[in-house]
Coordinates of C-alpha atoms and ligand atoms in Angstrom, one line a residue:
M13 CA 41.1 -199.4 105.9
S14 CA 37.7 -197.9 105.2
F15 CA 39.4 -195.3 103.1
L16 CA 40.9 -198.1 101.0
N17 CA 37.5 -199.8 100.6
I18 CA 35.9 -196.5 99.4
D19 CA 38.7 -196.2 96.8
S20 CA 38.0 -199.8 95.7
V21 CA 34.3 -199.2 95.3
K22 CA 35.1 -196.0 93.3
E23 CA 37.3 -198.0 91.0
R24 CA 34.5 -200.5 90.4
T25 CA 31.9 -197.8 89.7
F26 CA 31.0 -196.7 86.2
D27 CA 28.2 -194.8 84.5
A28 CA 27.1 -197.9 82.6
I29 CA 27.7 -201.6 82.5
V30 CA 27.3 -203.7 79.4
I31 CA 27.0 -207.4 79.8
G32 CA 28.4 -209.2 76.8
S33 CA 30.7 -208.0 73.9
G34 CA 29.0 -209.6 70.9
I35 CA 26.9 -208.1 68.2
S36 CA 24.5 -206.2 70.6
G37 CA 27.0 -205.6 73.4
G38 CA 29.4 -204.0 70.9
W39 CA 26.7 -201.6 69.8
S40 CA 25.8 -200.7 73.4
A41 CA 29.4 -200.0 74.1
K42 CA 29.8 -197.8 71.1
E43 CA 26.7 -195.8 71.7
L44 CA 27.1 -195.3 75.5
T45 CA 30.8 -194.4 75.3
G46 CA 29.9 -192.1 72.3
K47 CA 27.5 -190.2 74.6
G48 CA 30.4 -189.7 77.1
L49 CA 29.4 -192.5 79.6
R50 CA 32.2 -194.3 81.4
T51 CA 31.3 -197.8 80.4
L52 CA 32.4 -201.2 81.7
V53 CA 32.0 -204.1 79.2
L54 CA 31.9 -207.4 80.9
E55 CA 32.7 -210.5 78.8
R56 CA 32.8 -214.0 80.2
G57 CA 35.3 -215.3 77.5
R58 CA 38.9 -214.4 76.7
D59 CA 40.0 -211.3 74.8
V60 CA 40.2 -211.6 71.0
K61 CA 42.0 -208.7 69.4
H62 CA 41.2 -207.8 65.8
I63 CA 43.7 -209.4 63.4
T64 CA 46.3 -210.5 66.0
D65 CA 43.9 -213.1 67.5
Y66 CA 42.8 -214.7 64.2
P67 CA 45.4 -217.5 64.2
T68 CA 44.0 -219.3 61.1
T69 CA 43.0 -216.4 59.0
N70 CA 45.9 -216.6 56.5
M71 CA 46.5 -220.3 56.6
N72 CA 46.4 -222.4 53.4
P73 CA 44.4 -225.7 53.4
W74 CA 47.5 -227.9 53.6
E75 CA 48.8 -226.0 56.6
F76 CA 46.1 -227.4 58.8
E77 CA 47.1 -230.5 60.8
H78 CA 44.0 -232.3 59.6
L79 CA 43.7 -230.6 56.2
G80 CA 40.6 -228.8 57.3
Q81 CA 38.8 -231.9 58.6
L82 CA 37.5 -232.2 62.1
P83 CA 39.4 -235.0 64.0
K84 CA 37.1 -237.7 65.4
A85 CA 38.1 -236.9 69.0
L86 CA 37.1 -233.3 68.7
K87 CA 33.8 -234.3 67.1
D88 CA 33.1 -236.9 69.7
A89 CA 33.8 -234.4 72.5
N90 CA 31.6 -231.7 70.9
P91 CA 28.5 -233.4 69.5
I92 CA 26.4 -230.2 69.7
A93 CA 28.9 -227.7 68.2
T94 CA 29.8 -230.3 65.5
R95 CA 26.3 -230.1 64.2
C96 CA 26.9 -226.4 63.3
Y97 CA 28.0 -226.0 59.7
A98 CA 30.6 -223.4 60.7
F99 CA 32.4 -225.6 63.3
N100 CA 35.5 -226.6 61.4
E101 CA 39.2 -227.0 62.0
D102 CA 39.8 -223.3 61.0
S103 CA 37.1 -221.9 63.3
A104 CA 36.6 -224.4 66.2
H105 CA 38.6 -222.1 68.6
F106 CA 35.7 -219.5 68.4
F107 CA 33.1 -222.0 69.6
V108 CA 32.2 -223.1 73.1
K109 CA 33.3 -226.6 73.8
D110 CA 30.3 -228.7 74.9
A111 CA 31.7 -230.1 78.1
E112 CA 33.0 -226.8 79.4
H113 CA 29.6 -225.1 79.4
P114 CA 26.9 -227.6 80.4
Y115 CA 23.2 -227.0 80.1
V116 CA 20.1 -229.1 80.5
Q117 CA 18.1 -230.1 77.4
E118 CA 14.7 -230.9 78.7
K119 CA 13.9 -231.2 75.0
P120 CA 16.7 -231.5 72.5
F121 CA 18.1 -228.1 71.7
D122 CA 21.5 -227.4 70.0
W123 CA 22.7 -224.3 71.7
I124 CA 25.5 -222.8 69.7
R125 CA 27.7 -220.3 71.5
G126 CA 30.8 -218.2 71.1
Y127 CA 32.2 -217.1 74.4
Q128 CA 34.9 -214.5 73.7
V129 CA 35.3 -210.8 73.1
G130 CA 33.2 -210.4 69.9
G131 CA 30.9 -213.3 70.8
K132 CA 29.2 -214.8 67.8
S133 CA 29.9 -211.7 65.6
L134 CA 33.2 -213.5 64.6
L135 CA 31.2 -216.5 63.4
W136 CA 28.0 -215.3 61.9
A137 CA 27.0 -215.7 58.3
R138 CA 26.3 -212.0 58.0
G139 CA 22.8 -212.1 56.5
T140 CA 21.3 -208.7 57.3
Q141 CA 17.7 -208.0 56.2
R142 CA 15.5 -205.3 57.8
W143 CA 12.3 -206.6 59.3
S144 CA 9.2 -205.0 57.8
K145 CA 6.0 -203.6 59.1
Y146 CA 4.4 -207.0 58.5
D147 CA 6.8 -208.6 60.9
F148 CA 6.1 -206.1 63.7
D149 CA 2.4 -206.3 63.0
G150 CA 2.3 -210.1 63.0
P151 CA 1.2 -210.7 66.6
A152 CA -1.4 -208.0 66.6
R153 CA -2.8 -209.4 63.4
D154 CA -3.2 -213.0 64.3
G155 CA -3.3 -212.7 68.1
F156 CA -0.4 -215.1 68.7
A157 CA 2.0 -213.6 71.3
V158 CA 1.5 -210.0 72.4
E159 CA 1.4 -206.8 70.3
W160 CA 4.8 -205.1 69.8
P161 CA 5.1 -201.7 71.5
I162 CA 7.0 -200.4 68.5
G163 CA 6.5 -200.5 64.8
Y164 CA 8.7 -200.4 61.7
E165 CA 8.5 -196.6 61.7
D166 CA 10.2 -196.4 65.2
I167 CA 13.1 -198.6 64.2
A168 CA 13.6 -197.5 60.6
P169 CA 15.9 -194.5 61.4
W170 CA 18.0 -196.8 63.6
Y171 CA 18.3 -199.3 60.8
S172 CA 19.7 -196.6 58.7
Y173 CA 22.0 -195.5 61.5
V174 CA 23.6 -198.9 62.1
E175 CA 23.6 -199.9 58.4
K176 CA 25.8 -196.9 57.5
F177 CA 28.3 -197.7 60.2
A178 CA 28.4 -201.5 59.9
G179 CA 28.4 -201.5 56.1
I180 CA 25.6 -203.6 54.5
S181 CA 25.7 -204.6 50.8
G182 CA 22.4 -205.1 48.9
N183 CA 20.2 -204.1 46.1
K184 CA 17.3 -201.7 46.4
D185 CA 14.5 -204.1 45.5
G186 CA 11.5 -202.0 46.5
L187 CA 9.7 -204.8 48.4
P188 CA 7.2 -204.0 51.1
Q189 CA 7.9 -207.2 53.0
L190 CA 11.7 -206.5 52.9
P191 CA 12.4 -202.7 53.2
D192 CA 15.5 -201.4 51.5
G193 CA 18.3 -200.0 53.5
E194 CA 21.4 -197.8 53.2
F195 CA 23.2 -200.2 50.9
L196 CA 26.7 -200.6 49.6
P197 CA 26.8 -202.1 46.1
P198 CA 25.3 -205.6 45.9
H199 CA 27.1 -208.8 44.9
E200 CA 26.1 -210.2 41.6
Q201 CA 23.7 -213.1 41.2
S202 CA 25.1 -216.1 39.3
C203 CA 23.6 -216.9 35.9
V204 CA 21.4 -219.7 37.3
E205 CA 20.2 -217.5 40.1
K206 CA 19.4 -214.7 37.6
H207 CA 17.5 -217.3 35.5
F208 CA 15.5 -218.4 38.5
S209 CA 14.7 -214.8 39.4
E210 CA 13.5 -214.0 35.8
Q211 CA 11.4 -217.2 35.7
M212 CA 9.7 -216.3 39.0
A213 CA 8.9 -212.8 37.8
K214 CA 7.3 -214.3 34.7
H215 CA 5.4 -217.1 36.3
Y216 CA 4.3 -215.4 39.5
N217 CA 3.8 -211.9 38.3
N218 CA 6.6 -210.4 40.5
T219 CA 5.0 -211.8 43.7
R220 CA 7.9 -214.2 44.4
P221 CA 11.1 -212.2 43.9
V222 CA 14.5 -213.8 44.1
I223 CA 17.0 -211.2 45.0
I224 CA 20.7 -211.1 45.9
G225 CA 21.2 -211.5 49.6
R226 CA 21.9 -208.5 51.8
C227 CA 24.9 -208.9 53.9
A228 CA 27.3 -207.1 56.3
H229 CA 30.3 -206.9 53.8
L230 CA 32.2 -203.9 52.7
T231 CA 31.8 -204.1 48.9
K232 CA 32.7 -200.5 48.6
P233 CA 34.0 -199.1 51.9
Q234 CA 33.0 -195.5 52.8
P235 CA 35.1 -193.0 54.8
I236 CA 33.3 -194.1 58.0
H237 CA 34.6 -197.7 57.4
F238 CA 38.2 -196.5 56.6
Q239 CA 38.0 -194.5 59.9
Q240 CA 37.3 -197.8 61.6
G241 CA 40.4 -199.3 60.0
R242 CA 38.4 -201.6 57.8
A243 CA 38.9 -202.3 54.1
K244 CA 37.2 -203.8 51.1
C245 CA 36.0 -207.4 51.3
M246 CA 38.3 -209.5 49.1
N247 CA 35.7 -212.3 48.6
R248 CA 37.9 -214.9 50.3
N249 CA 34.9 -216.4 52.1
L250 CA 37.0 -217.4 55.1
C251 CA 35.0 -215.2 57.4
E252 CA 34.6 -217.5 60.3
R253 CA 38.3 -217.4 60.9
G254 CA 38.1 -213.6 61.6
C255 CA 38.8 -211.2 58.7
P256 CA 42.1 -209.3 58.8
F257 CA 40.6 -206.7 56.4
G258 CA 37.6 -206.1 58.6
G259 CA 35.8 -206.9 55.4
Y260 CA 32.7 -208.1 57.3
F261 CA 31.1 -206.5 60.3
S262 CA 32.2 -207.9 63.7
S263 CA 32.3 -206.2 67.1
N264 CA 36.1 -206.8 67.1
S265 CA 36.7 -204.9 63.9
S266 CA 34.1 -202.2 64.3
T267 CA 32.1 -201.2 67.3
L268 CA 34.5 -202.2 70.1
P269 CA 37.6 -200.5 68.8
W270 CA 35.4 -197.4 68.1
A271 CA 34.2 -197.5 71.7
A272 CA 37.8 -197.9 72.9
K273 CA 38.9 -194.9 70.9
T274 CA 36.7 -192.7 73.1
G275 CA 38.8 -193.6 76.1
K276 CA 35.6 -194.2 78.0
M277 CA 35.4 -198.0 77.7
T278 CA 36.9 -200.5 80.1
L279 CA 36.7 -204.0 78.7
K280 CA 37.0 -206.9 81.2
P281 CA 37.3 -210.4 79.6
H282 CA 37.1 -213.5 81.8
S283 CA 34.2 -211.9 83.7
V284 CA 31.2 -214.2 84.1
V285 CA 28.2 -212.2 85.2
H286 CA 26.4 -214.1 87.9
S287 CA 23.5 -211.7 88.6
I288 CA 22.3 -208.1 88.8
I289 CA 22.2 -206.4 92.2
F290 CA 18.8 -204.9 93.0
D291 CA 18.6 -202.2 95.8
E292 CA 15.2 -202.2 97.4
K293 CA 15.7 -198.8 99.0
K294 CA 16.6 -197.2 95.8
N295 CA 14.1 -199.4 93.9
K296 CA 16.6 -199.9 91.1
A297 CA 19.6 -202.0 90.1
T298 CA 22.9 -200.8 91.4
G299 CA 25.4 -203.1 89.8
V300 CA 26.4 -206.7 88.9
R301 CA 28.1 -209.6 90.6
V302 CA 30.9 -211.0 88.5
I303 CA 32.8 -214.3 88.9
D304 CA 36.4 -214.3 87.5
S305 CA 36.3 -217.2 85.1
Q306 CA 39.9 -218.2 86.0
T307 CA 40.1 -217.6 89.8
K308 CA 36.4 -218.0 90.5
E309 CA 36.5 -215.0 92.8
M310 CA 33.4 -212.9 93.0
T311 CA 33.5 -209.1 92.6
E312 CA 30.8 -206.5 92.4
Y313 CA 30.7 -203.6 89.9
Y314 CA 28.4 -200.7 90.1
A315 CA 26.7 -198.4 87.6
Q316 CA 23.6 -196.2 87.0
I317 CA 22.4 -198.2 84.0
I318 CA 22.9 -201.8 82.9
F319 CA 22.6 -203.2 79.4
L320 CA 22.0 -206.9 79.1
N321 CA 23.6 -208.2 75.9
A322 CA 24.7 -211.7 76.8
A323 CA 22.8 -213.3 73.9
T324 CA 19.2 -214.4 74.3
L325 CA 19.4 -217.5 76.5
N326 CA 22.2 -216.2 78.7
T327 CA 20.4 -212.9 79.2
N328 CA 17.4 -214.9 80.4
L329 CA 19.7 -216.9 82.7
I330 CA 21.2 -213.8 84.3
L331 CA 17.8 -212.3 85.0
L332 CA 16.4 -215.5 86.3
N333 CA 19.4 -215.8 88.6
S334 CA 19.1 -212.2 89.8
T335 CA 16.8 -212.9 92.8
S336 CA 16.0 -210.6 95.7
N337 CA 13.2 -210.1 98.3
R338 CA 11.5 -207.8 95.8
F339 CA 12.1 -210.2 92.9
P340 CA 12.2 -213.8 94.2
N341 CA 11.6 -215.3 90.8
G342 CA 14.1 -213.2 88.9
L343 CA 14.7 -209.5 88.2
G344 CA 11.6 -207.8 86.6
N345 CA 9.6 -211.1 86.8
D346 CA 6.4 -209.8 88.4
N347 CA 4.2 -211.6 86.0
G348 CA 6.0 -215.0 86.0
L349 CA 6.7 -214.8 82.2
L350 CA 10.5 -214.4 82.3
G351 CA 12.1 -217.2 80.3
K352 CA 8.8 -218.0 78.4
Y353 CA 7.8 -217.4 74.8
I354 CA 11.2 -218.4 73.4
A355 CA 11.1 -218.6 69.6
F356 CA 13.6 -219.6 66.9
H357 CA 13.8 -220.1 63.2
N358 CA 12.7 -223.2 61.4
F359 CA 15.8 -224.2 59.4
R360 CA 15.0 -227.9 59.3
T361 CA 14.5 -228.4 55.6
T362 CA 16.2 -227.9 52.3
I363 CA 15.6 -228.6 48.6
S364 CA 18.1 -229.1 45.8
A365 CA 17.8 -229.4 42.0
E366 CA 19.9 -229.3 38.8
Y367 CA 19.8 -227.2 35.7
E368 CA 21.0 -228.4 32.4
G369 CA 21.6 -225.0 30.7
F370 CA 24.5 -222.6 31.0
Q371 CA 27.0 -225.3 30.2
D372 CA 29.5 -222.7 28.9
T373 CA 29.6 -220.7 32.2
T374 CA 30.8 -221.1 35.8
T375 CA 31.5 -218.7 38.7
A376 CA 34.9 -217.1 39.5
G377 CA 36.0 -216.1 43.0
I378 CA 34.2 -217.0 46.2
R379 CA 31.2 -214.7 46.8
P380 CA 30.5 -214.6 50.5
N381 CA 26.8 -214.3 50.0
G382 CA 23.9 -216.0 48.2
S383 CA 20.5 -215.2 46.8
Y384 CA 17.4 -214.8 48.9
I385 CA 13.7 -215.4 48.5
P386 CA 11.8 -213.0 50.8
R387 CA 8.7 -214.2 52.5
F388 CA 5.8 -214.6 50.1
R389 CA 3.3 -216.5 52.2
N390 CA 0.7 -214.8 54.4
V391 CA 2.3 -211.4 54.0
F392 CA -0.7 -209.2 53.1
K393 CA -3.4 -211.6 54.2
Q394 CA -3.7 -215.0 55.9
E395 CA -3.8 -217.5 52.9
T396 CA -2.6 -220.8 54.3
D397 CA -3.5 -223.1 57.3
F398 CA -0.3 -222.1 59.1
L399 CA 0.6 -218.7 60.7
R400 CA 3.3 -216.4 59.5
G401 CA 5.7 -217.5 56.8
Y402 CA 9.1 -218.4 55.6
A403 CA 12.0 -216.9 53.6
A404 CA 14.7 -219.0 51.9
G405 CA 18.3 -218.9 50.9
F406 CA 19.0 -219.8 47.3
S407 CA 22.3 -220.3 45.5
G408 CA 23.8 -222.2 42.6
S409 CA 27.1 -223.5 41.5
R410 CA 28.5 -225.8 38.9
M411 CA 29.0 -229.4 40.0
T412 CA 32.6 -230.5 39.5
S413 CA 34.5 -233.8 39.7
N414 CA 38.1 -234.9 39.4
D415 CA 39.4 -238.3 38.6
T416 CA 41.6 -239.2 41.6
S417 CA 42.7 -242.5 40.2
G418 CA 46.2 -242.7 38.6
L419 CA 49.6 -241.6 39.8
G420 CA 52.2 -238.9 39.1
E421 CA 51.8 -236.6 36.2
E422 CA 48.5 -238.2 35.2
L423 CA 47.0 -237.6 38.7
K424 CA 48.3 -234.0 38.8
T425 CA 46.7 -233.3 35.4
S426 CA 43.4 -234.8 36.4
L427 CA 43.4 -232.9 39.7
T428 CA 44.0 -229.6 38.0
Q429 CA 41.5 -230.1 35.3
K430 CA 38.0 -230.0 36.8
K431 CA 35.2 -231.8 35.0
Y432 CA 32.1 -229.7 35.1
G433 CA 28.6 -231.2 35.4
N434 CA 25.2 -229.5 35.6
W435 CA 24.5 -226.4 37.6
R436 CA 23.2 -227.4 41.0
V437 CA 21.1 -225.2 43.2
G438 CA 20.1 -225.5 46.8
S439 CA 17.7 -223.6 49.0
H440 CA 17.1 -223.7 52.8
M441 CA 13.9 -222.6 54.5
M442 CA 14.0 -220.0 57.2
G443 CA 10.6 -220.2 58.9
E444 CA 9.2 -218.0 61.6
T445 CA 8.2 -220.0 64.6
I446 CA 5.4 -218.7 66.9
P447 CA 6.5 -217.7 70.4
K448 CA 4.6 -219.9 72.9
E449 CA 4.5 -220.1 76.6
S450 CA 5.3 -223.8 76.5
N451 CA 8.7 -222.9 74.8
Y452 CA 10.7 -221.8 77.8
V453 CA 14.0 -221.7 79.6
A454 CA 14.4 -221.9 83.4
L455 CA 17.1 -222.5 86.0
D456 CA 17.7 -226.1 86.9
A457 CA 17.0 -226.7 90.6
N458 CA 20.1 -228.8 91.3
L459 CA 22.7 -228.7 88.6
K460 CA 25.3 -225.9 88.6
D461 CA 28.0 -224.9 86.0
P462 CA 31.7 -224.9 86.9
W463 CA 31.3 -221.3 88.3
G464 CA 28.5 -222.3 90.7
I465 CA 25.8 -220.7 88.6
P466 CA 22.6 -222.8 88.1
Q467 CA 22.5 -224.5 84.7
L468 CA 20.0 -223.3 82.2
K469 CA 17.2 -225.8 81.3
V470 CA 16.0 -225.4 77.8
S471 CA 12.5 -226.7 76.8
V472 CA 11.9 -225.7 73.2
A473 CA 10.3 -227.7 70.4
Y474 CA 8.8 -227.6 66.9
D475 CA 5.0 -227.6 66.6
D476 CA 2.3 -228.3 64.1
N477 CA 2.6 -224.9 62.6
D478 CA 6.3 -225.6 61.8
E479 CA 5.4 -229.0 60.3
K480 CA 2.8 -227.4 58.0
M481 CA 5.2 -224.8 56.9
I482 CA 7.8 -227.4 55.9
V483 CA 5.2 -229.2 53.7
D484 CA 4.2 -225.9 52.1
F485 CA 7.9 -225.0 51.5
H486 CA 8.4 -228.3 49.7
E487 CA 5.3 -227.9 47.6
Q488 CA 5.9 -224.3 46.7
M489 CA 9.6 -224.6 45.9
T490 CA 9.0 -227.8 43.9
E491 CA 6.4 -226.0 41.8
M492 CA 8.7 -223.0 41.4
L493 CA 11.8 -225.0 40.4
T494 CA 9.7 -227.1 38.0
K495 CA 8.3 -224.0 36.3
A496 CA 11.8 -222.6 36.0
G497 CA 13.0 -225.8 34.2
F498 CA 15.0 -227.4 36.9
I499 CA 15.4 -231.2 37.1
N500 CA 16.2 -233.8 39.8
I501 CA 14.3 -231.8 42.4
K502 CA 14.9 -233.4 45.8
T503 CA 13.4 -232.3 49.1
H504 CA 15.3 -233.1 52.3
D505 CA 13.7 -232.9 55.8
N506 CA 15.3 -234.0 59.0
P507 CA 12.7 -234.4 61.7
T508 CA 15.4 -235.4 64.2
K509 CA 17.2 -232.0 63.8
A510 CA 16.7 -230.2 67.0
P511 CA 15.9 -226.5 67.3
G512 CA 18.9 -224.3 68.0
L513 CA 21.0 -224.8 64.9
D514 CA 19.5 -221.7 63.3
I515 CA 21.3 -219.8 66.1
H516 CA 18.5 -217.3 66.0
E517 CA 16.9 -217.9 69.4
M518 CA 14.8 -215.0 70.6
G519 CA 12.4 -214.0 73.4
G520 CA 11.9 -214.8 77.1
V521 CA 12.1 -211.1 78.1
R522 CA 9.7 -209.8 75.5
M523 CA 8.8 -206.2 74.9
G524 CA 5.1 -205.2 75.1
K525 CA 2.6 -202.5 76.0
D526 CA 1.3 -204.1 79.2
P527 CA 3.5 -205.1 82.2
K528 CA 1.0 -207.9 82.9
T529 CA 2.0 -209.6 79.7
S530 CA 5.5 -208.4 78.9
L531 CA 8.8 -207.7 80.7
L532 CA 10.1 -204.7 78.8
N533 CA 8.6 -201.4 77.7
K534 CA 9.1 -199.8 74.3
W535 CA 12.6 -198.5 75.2
N536 CA 13.7 -202.0 76.3
Q537 CA 13.6 -201.1 80.0
L538 CA 12.4 -203.7 82.4
H539 CA 8.9 -202.4 83.4
S540 CA 9.7 -202.8 87.1
C541 CA 13.4 -201.9 87.1
K542 CA 13.8 -199.0 84.6
N543 CA 17.6 -198.8 84.7
V544 CA 18.1 -202.3 83.3
F545 CA 17.9 -202.5 79.5
V546 CA 17.6 -205.8 77.6
T547 CA 18.5 -205.2 73.9
D548 CA 19.6 -208.6 72.6
G549 CA 17.4 -211.3 71.1
A550 CA 15.8 -211.9 74.5
C551 CA 13.7 -208.7 74.0
M552 CA 12.0 -209.8 70.8
T553 CA 8.3 -210.2 71.0
S554 CA 8.0 -212.2 67.8
N555 CA 10.7 -213.3 65.4
S556 CA 10.0 -212.6 61.7
T557 CA 11.4 -214.7 58.9
Q558 CA 14.4 -212.4 58.4
N559 CA 17.7 -212.9 60.1
P560 CA 17.7 -211.1 63.4
S561 CA 21.1 -209.5 64.1
L562 CA 20.6 -206.3 62.2
T563 CA 17.4 -205.7 64.2
F564 CA 19.3 -206.4 67.5
M565 CA 21.8 -203.7 66.4
A566 CA 19.1 -201.2 65.6
I567 CA 17.1 -201.8 68.7
T568 CA 20.3 -201.6 70.8
A569 CA 21.4 -198.3 69.3
R570 CA 17.9 -196.9 69.8
A571 CA 17.7 -198.0 73.5
A572 CA 21.3 -196.9 74.3
N573 CA 20.7 -193.4 73.0
H574 CA 17.4 -193.2 74.9
A575 CA 19.2 -194.4 78.1
A576 CA 21.9 -191.8 77.7
E577 CA 19.3 -189.1 77.3
E578 CA 17.3 -190.2 80.3
L579 CA 20.4 -190.4 82.4
K580 CA 21.3 -186.8 81.4
K581 CA 17.8 -185.8 82.5
K582 CA 18.3 -187.7 85.8
N583 CA 15.3 -189.9 85.1
L584 CA 17.2 -193.2 85.8
Ligands
LIG603 C1 27.5 -219.9 62.4 C2 26.6 -218.7 62.7 C3 25.9 -218.1 61.6 C4 25.0 -217.1 61.9 N1 24.5 -216.4 60.8 C5 23.7 -215.3 61.0 C6 23.3 -214.5 60.0 O1 23.6 -214.7 58.8 N2 22.5 -213.4 60.2 C7 22.2 -213.1 61.5 O2 21.4 -212.1 61.7 N3 22.6 -213.8 62.5 C8 23.4 -214.9 62.3 N4 23.9 -215.6 63.4 C9 23.4 -215.2 64.7 C10 24.2 -214.1 65.3 O3 25.5 -214.4 65.5 C11 23.6 -213.7 66.6 O4 22.2 -213.3 66.4 C12 24.3 -212.5 67.3 O5 25.6 -212.7 67.5 C13 23.6 -212.3 68.6 O6 24.2 -211.1 69.2 P1 24.3 -211.0 70.8 O7 25.0 -209.8 71.1 O8 23.0 -211.3 71.3 O9 25.1 -212.4 71.2 P2 26.6 -212.7 70.9 O10 27.1 -212.1 69.7 O11 26.8 -214.2 71.0 O12 27.4 -212.1 72.1 C14 27.0 -212.4 73.5 C15 28.3 -212.3 74.3 O13 27.9 -212.3 75.7 C16 28.9 -213.1 76.4 N5 28.3 -213.6 77.6 C17 27.3 -214.6 77.7 N6 27.0 -214.8 79.0 C18 27.7 -214.0 79.8 C19 27.8 -213.7 81.2 N7 27.1 -214.4 82.1 N8 28.7 -212.8 81.6 C20 29.5 -212.1 80.7 N9 29.4 -212.3 79.3 C21 28.5 -213.2 78.9 C22 29.3 -214.1 75.4 O14 30.5 -214.7 75.7 C23 29.3 -213.4 74.1 O15 30.6 -212.8 73.8 C24 24.8 -216.7 63.2 C25 25.5 -217.3 64.2 C26 26.4 -218.3 64.0 C27 27.1 -218.9 65.1
LIG604 S1 35.0 -212.8 52.3 FE1 35.5 -210.7 52.8 S2 35.0 -210.6 54.9 FE2 35.1 -212.7 54.5 S3 37.2 -213.3 55.0 FE3 37.2 -212.7 52.9 S4 37.8 -210.6 52.8 FE4 37.1 -211.0 54.8

């Protein structure tokens, strides 16, 4: 009998365990298996195989039961997910259903999640900008939050590394606040975007550039992408359905199949990680407790190193739930700061306008990208009464209308002959929020989820700094659009919009130099449990104005390679 048990333990023992198979987990899996480590990837959701499990990817609009609209019953059952722009009839199957995964909103927070192999990498909008020196220097400069233990120079080679593999399109713009990367050819700006860009260069002496967005699309696949089985992006802009060409980067099309090819990866879907096992005698983590999402049975898996990539808030949850005599308040939580200093992006406000020129032009095809206004506030010095800054998306298209009155031939003709109006442009602000102790997550003392795990309590809100930033965005953008000759400029703010919809939550397990004020060291190891690595958004000390996922990828690759080296040296 004991012989059988030993065999079973052996079968459940790996060199490394990765928790989560989304953007960061995919990179952990790729790097660790690439270094020869037998790696178990635990994923709470179902398996989603590249191409075969994208059921809507080739459907025409009329083939959908509700012609692409969300039926009322689905909306009513999912008030949180429905608020996400990407939750539609063609993509709803990749979103968590609200009732199935409850959490406590101490303050309103729209937590958007994708629980399946690939996580949110199937759903993301693929904006991928490097962070700059100014982003990593932010906290040291203004004293808000703690100083980063790494700088841009530490992460730059890893940006290059992940960009080449993932495939990022963009233009080399030479901007200090937005470093260039290893780009595939950029998409083209529309004529009205180019016009705005030229006008900004003229009126602001090149200090407010408007550039084409940088995004994870294969505009010109390289041999490394063909080796992954991926092909050129066809500009269908149906990405949230999953792309059969692998035209955009997802874990499913890229990192996970690459890891699988090594023969070293074991992928276990339906595996909800409950907690990490800490061995007091060994003074390190030895494995994880996992609940089968279907049978609800608990099993333990063991490994020498553990990578936490469950996405920011779930990573916090798992650590908070990993209690032991040594760590009664959660693994690594000697200073009581675990779960605190959560930050997000201020996406609350937009601006729109019209342009009367370019009446003889329109756009062709569906570019899966837009233009981008990099941060221009408080970059080189503090110049406003709010801290940090904002970037903005910017894109333009021709307004069209069709006459839908009439019948038969007349109706057919009016439907196929679009009437063009003015060019219309829109911009949304992406503001950096300041990580604060009062923005936190914790475990609810009473409520449990369907797997018996304490529910996460989220207490995160906007503050004065965010409000001032919104006012500034309205003022500056109105001035900029006016100078560029736009009309009908309209600002839109929605103060009731809760944090969360940016889907860029970060922090709670921040990196830092001092174990008294941070949880992780410069290699993403828990200060007090060195064989546990946190490399998703939970590790972020501050959160920049740029989109975060490229930085999660670079930080993960860097940490995974370090972990593999340390393991080889028997330091872990
Ligand atoms: C509509 C949308 C648009 C977005 N646009 C952008 C963008 O343009 N640019 C950008 O940078 N980012 C964007 N994002 C955010 C981006 O998707 C996330 O930053 C990124 O996916 C985070 O990577 P991750 O590995 O931390 O989490 P995920 O990719 O979400 O993966 C986490 C995985 O862990 C699993 N998991 C969670 N808990 C457990 C557990 N207890 N046990 C086992 N497994 C678990 C989950 O099921 C999931 O598969 C967008 C997101 C969405 C939804
Ligand atoms: S736009 Fe490109 S990546 Fe998106 S679905 Fe189309 S081909 Fe795929």
